[in-house]
Amino acid sequence: MEQQLKLKNEKLTRTTDELNSTKEKVKNLEDQLKQKTEESTSLGKNKDEIQDKITKLEGDLAEIKKEKENLNEKLIESDDKIKSLEAQIEENKEKLSEFEKIKEEVEQKDRELEGVKKELQQAISDKYIEIETLKDEMNKLASEKESEIIEVKNQLETKAKEVEAVKVKLKSLEEFMEESKSYPQVVEKLKDLMVHKGFVSDKELEEILNETLNE
């Protein structure tokens, strides 16, 4: 658009120069006409020839005036076009300014979105690390609990075996002491031990029997 305006200005300059040149020609012709008229009046000879020259000069003058009018019209038309181009340039400048403003807003939004994106990526990474840490802790805790459960099961199995052994011993003792007067005391002592300890060792059973039988 600015290039077009520059070309129009150059064309306007040339048209103005042509108009000035034409004005100069008109002035020269007018001077020549005046001079010829004066010569015709003062000399009074070659009237017909001079008249032809005058007629020719008048025709040339009329043609030059017409050319001048055309140049004036072209000059006015060029001025109008230049004004139109200037208005278009001004309008485009306003649109360009608005476009630059919108572009800046879009770039700002892009920067904000990029920042949010990075924050979300960091948050996801942190959460992933946290989840993996919790998984490790959970697996470790599950492994520890499993070991504890296995240990408790082993203890329970051991206690169960001990209880079965005591039951066998009690049964044998009951059979052995069916006719013994000290049977109630033995049973009572064994019950006390079972209440307090939960089991009776071979040594303790032997001691109870010896104490009871020796009374």
PDB file of N, CA and C in Angstrom, residues 5-6 27 40 69 84 88 100 120 128 133 135 140-142 156 177 186-187 193-194 208 211:
ATOM      1  N   LEU A   5       1.254   4.317  -2.789  1.00  0.00           N
ATOM      2  CA  LEU A   5       1.188   5.739  -2.454  1.00  0.00           C
ATOM      3  C   LEU A   5       2.412   6.468  -2.992  1.00  0.00           C
ATOM      4  N   LYS A   6       3.574   5.828  -2.885  1.00  0.00           N
ATOM      5  CA  LYS A   6       4.806   6.428  -3.400  1.00  0.00           C
ATOM      6  C   LYS A   6       4.720   6.634  -4.909  1.00  0.00           C
ATOM      7  N   LYS A  27       1.812  30.649 -21.757  1.00  0.00           N
ATOM      8  CA  LYS A  27       2.308  32.027 -21.601  1.00  0.00           C
ATOM      9  C   LYS A  27       3.139  32.444 -22.809  1.00  0.00           C
ATOM     10  N   SER A  40       1.282  42.869 -36.540  1.00  0.00           N
ATOM     11  CA  SER A  40       0.270  43.013 -37.592  1.00  0.00           C
ATOM     12  C   SER A  40      -0.303  44.425 -37.604  1.00  0.00           C
ATOM     13  N   GLU A  69      -6.794  21.580 -19.056  1.00  0.00           N
ATOM     14  CA  GLU A  69      -7.986  21.132 -18.320  1.00  0.00           C
ATOM     15  C   GLU A  69      -7.906  19.642 -18.034  1.00  0.00           C
ATOM     16  N   SER A  84      -7.559   8.520  -0.989  1.00  0.00           N
ATOM     17  CA  SER A  84      -8.146   7.202  -0.744  1.00  0.00           C
ATOM     18  C   SER A  84      -7.101   6.220  -0.240  1.00  0.00           C
ATOM     19  N   GLN A  88      -6.832   4.302   3.285  1.00  0.00           N
ATOM     20  CA  GLN A  88      -6.674   2.850   3.385  1.00  0.00           C
ATOM     21  C   GLN A  88      -5.454   2.495   4.235  1.00  0.00           C
ATOM     22  N   GLU A 100      -1.733  -6.673  16.219  1.00  0.00           N
ATOM     23  CA  GLU A 100      -0.576  -6.831  17.092  1.00  0.00           C
ATOM     24  C   GLU A 100      -1.021  -7.005  18.549  1.00  0.00           C
ATOM     25  N   LEU A 120       1.266 -28.801  35.839  1.00  0.00           N
ATOM     26  CA  LEU A 120       0.531 -30.067  35.860  1.00  0.00           C
ATOM     27  C   LEU A 120       1.480 -31.249  35.682  1.00  0.00           C
ATOM     28  N   TYR A 128       3.152 -39.335  40.998  1.00  0.00           N
ATOM     29  CA  TYR A 128       3.639 -40.651  40.590  1.00  0.00           C
ATOM     30  C   TYR A 128       4.700 -41.146  41.573  1.00  0.00           C
ATOM     31  N   THR A 133       6.167 -44.485  46.125  1.00  0.00           N
ATOM     32  CA  THR A 133       6.670 -44.581  47.504  1.00  0.00           C
ATOM     33  C   THR A 133       5.668 -45.299  48.401  1.00  0.00           C
ATOM     34  N   LYS A 135       3.399 -47.393  47.399  1.00  0.00           N
ATOM     35  CA  LYS A 135       3.372 -48.807  46.996  1.00  0.00           C
ATOM     36  C   LYS A 135       4.497 -49.573  47.684  1.00  0.00           C
ATOM     37  N   LYS A 140       6.229 -53.274  51.658  1.00  0.00           N
ATOM     38  CA  LYS A 140       7.087 -53.564  52.795  1.00  0.00           C
ATOM     39  C   LYS A 140       6.261 -53.928  54.017  1.00  0.00           C
ATOM     40  N   LEU A 141       5.195 -53.128  54.249  1.00  0.00           N
ATOM     41  CA  LEU A 141       4.323 -53.398  55.400  1.00  0.00           C
ATOM     42  C   LEU A 141       3.633 -54.750  55.245  1.00  0.00           C
ATOM     43  N   ALA A 142       3.178 -55.039  54.003  1.00  0.00           N
ATOM     44  CA  ALA A 142       2.518 -56.323  53.762  1.00  0.00           C
ATOM     45  C   ALA A 142       3.479 -57.473  54.002  1.00  0.00           C
ATOM     46  N   LEU A 156       1.194 -70.431  67.178  1.00  0.00           N
ATOM     47  CA  LEU A 156      -0.081 -71.097  67.460  1.00  0.00           C
ATOM     48  C   LEU A 156       0.031 -72.607  67.257  1.00  0.00           C
ATOM     49  N   MET A 177      -4.198 -92.265  87.544  1.00  0.00           N
ATOM     50  CA  MET A 177      -4.606 -91.861  88.890  1.00  0.00           C
ATOM     51  C   MET A 177      -6.077 -92.096  89.164  1.00  0.00           C
ATOM     52  N   VAL A 186      -3.917 -83.276  92.182  1.00  0.00           N
ATOM     53  CA  VAL A 186      -3.109 -83.207  90.968  1.00  0.00           C
ATOM     54  C   VAL A 186      -3.843 -82.420  89.874  1.00  0.00           C
ATOM     55  N   VAL A 187      -5.102 -82.783  89.733  1.00  0.00           N
ATOM     56  CA  VAL A 187      -5.899 -82.098  88.702  1.00  0.00           C
ATOM     57  C   VAL A 187      -6.011 -80.620  88.994  1.00  0.00           C
ATOM     58  N   LEU A 193      -1.916 -74.297  86.793  1.00  0.00           N
ATOM     59  CA  LEU A 193      -0.821 -74.013  85.857  1.00  0.00           C
ATOM     60  C   LEU A 193      -1.343 -73.655  84.458  1.00  0.00           C
ATOM     61  N   MET A 194      -2.359 -74.366  84.014  1.00  0.00           N
ATOM     62  CA  MET A 194      -2.935 -74.104  82.694  1.00  0.00           C
ATOM     63  C   MET A 194      -3.561 -72.714  82.644  1.00  0.00           C
ATOM     64  N   ILE A 208       4.700 -82.134  90.123  1.00  0.00           N
ATOM     65  CA  ILE A 208       3.352 -82.194  90.734  1.00  0.00           C
ATOM     66  C   ILE A 208       3.035 -83.618  91.175  1.00  0.00           C
ATOM     67  N   GLU A 211       5.170 -84.489  94.287  1.00  0.00           N
ATOM     68  CA  GLU A 211       4.683 -83.804  95.483  1.00  0.00           C
ATOM     69  C   GLU A 211       3.384 -84.435  95.971  1.00  0.00           C
TER      70      GLU A 211
END
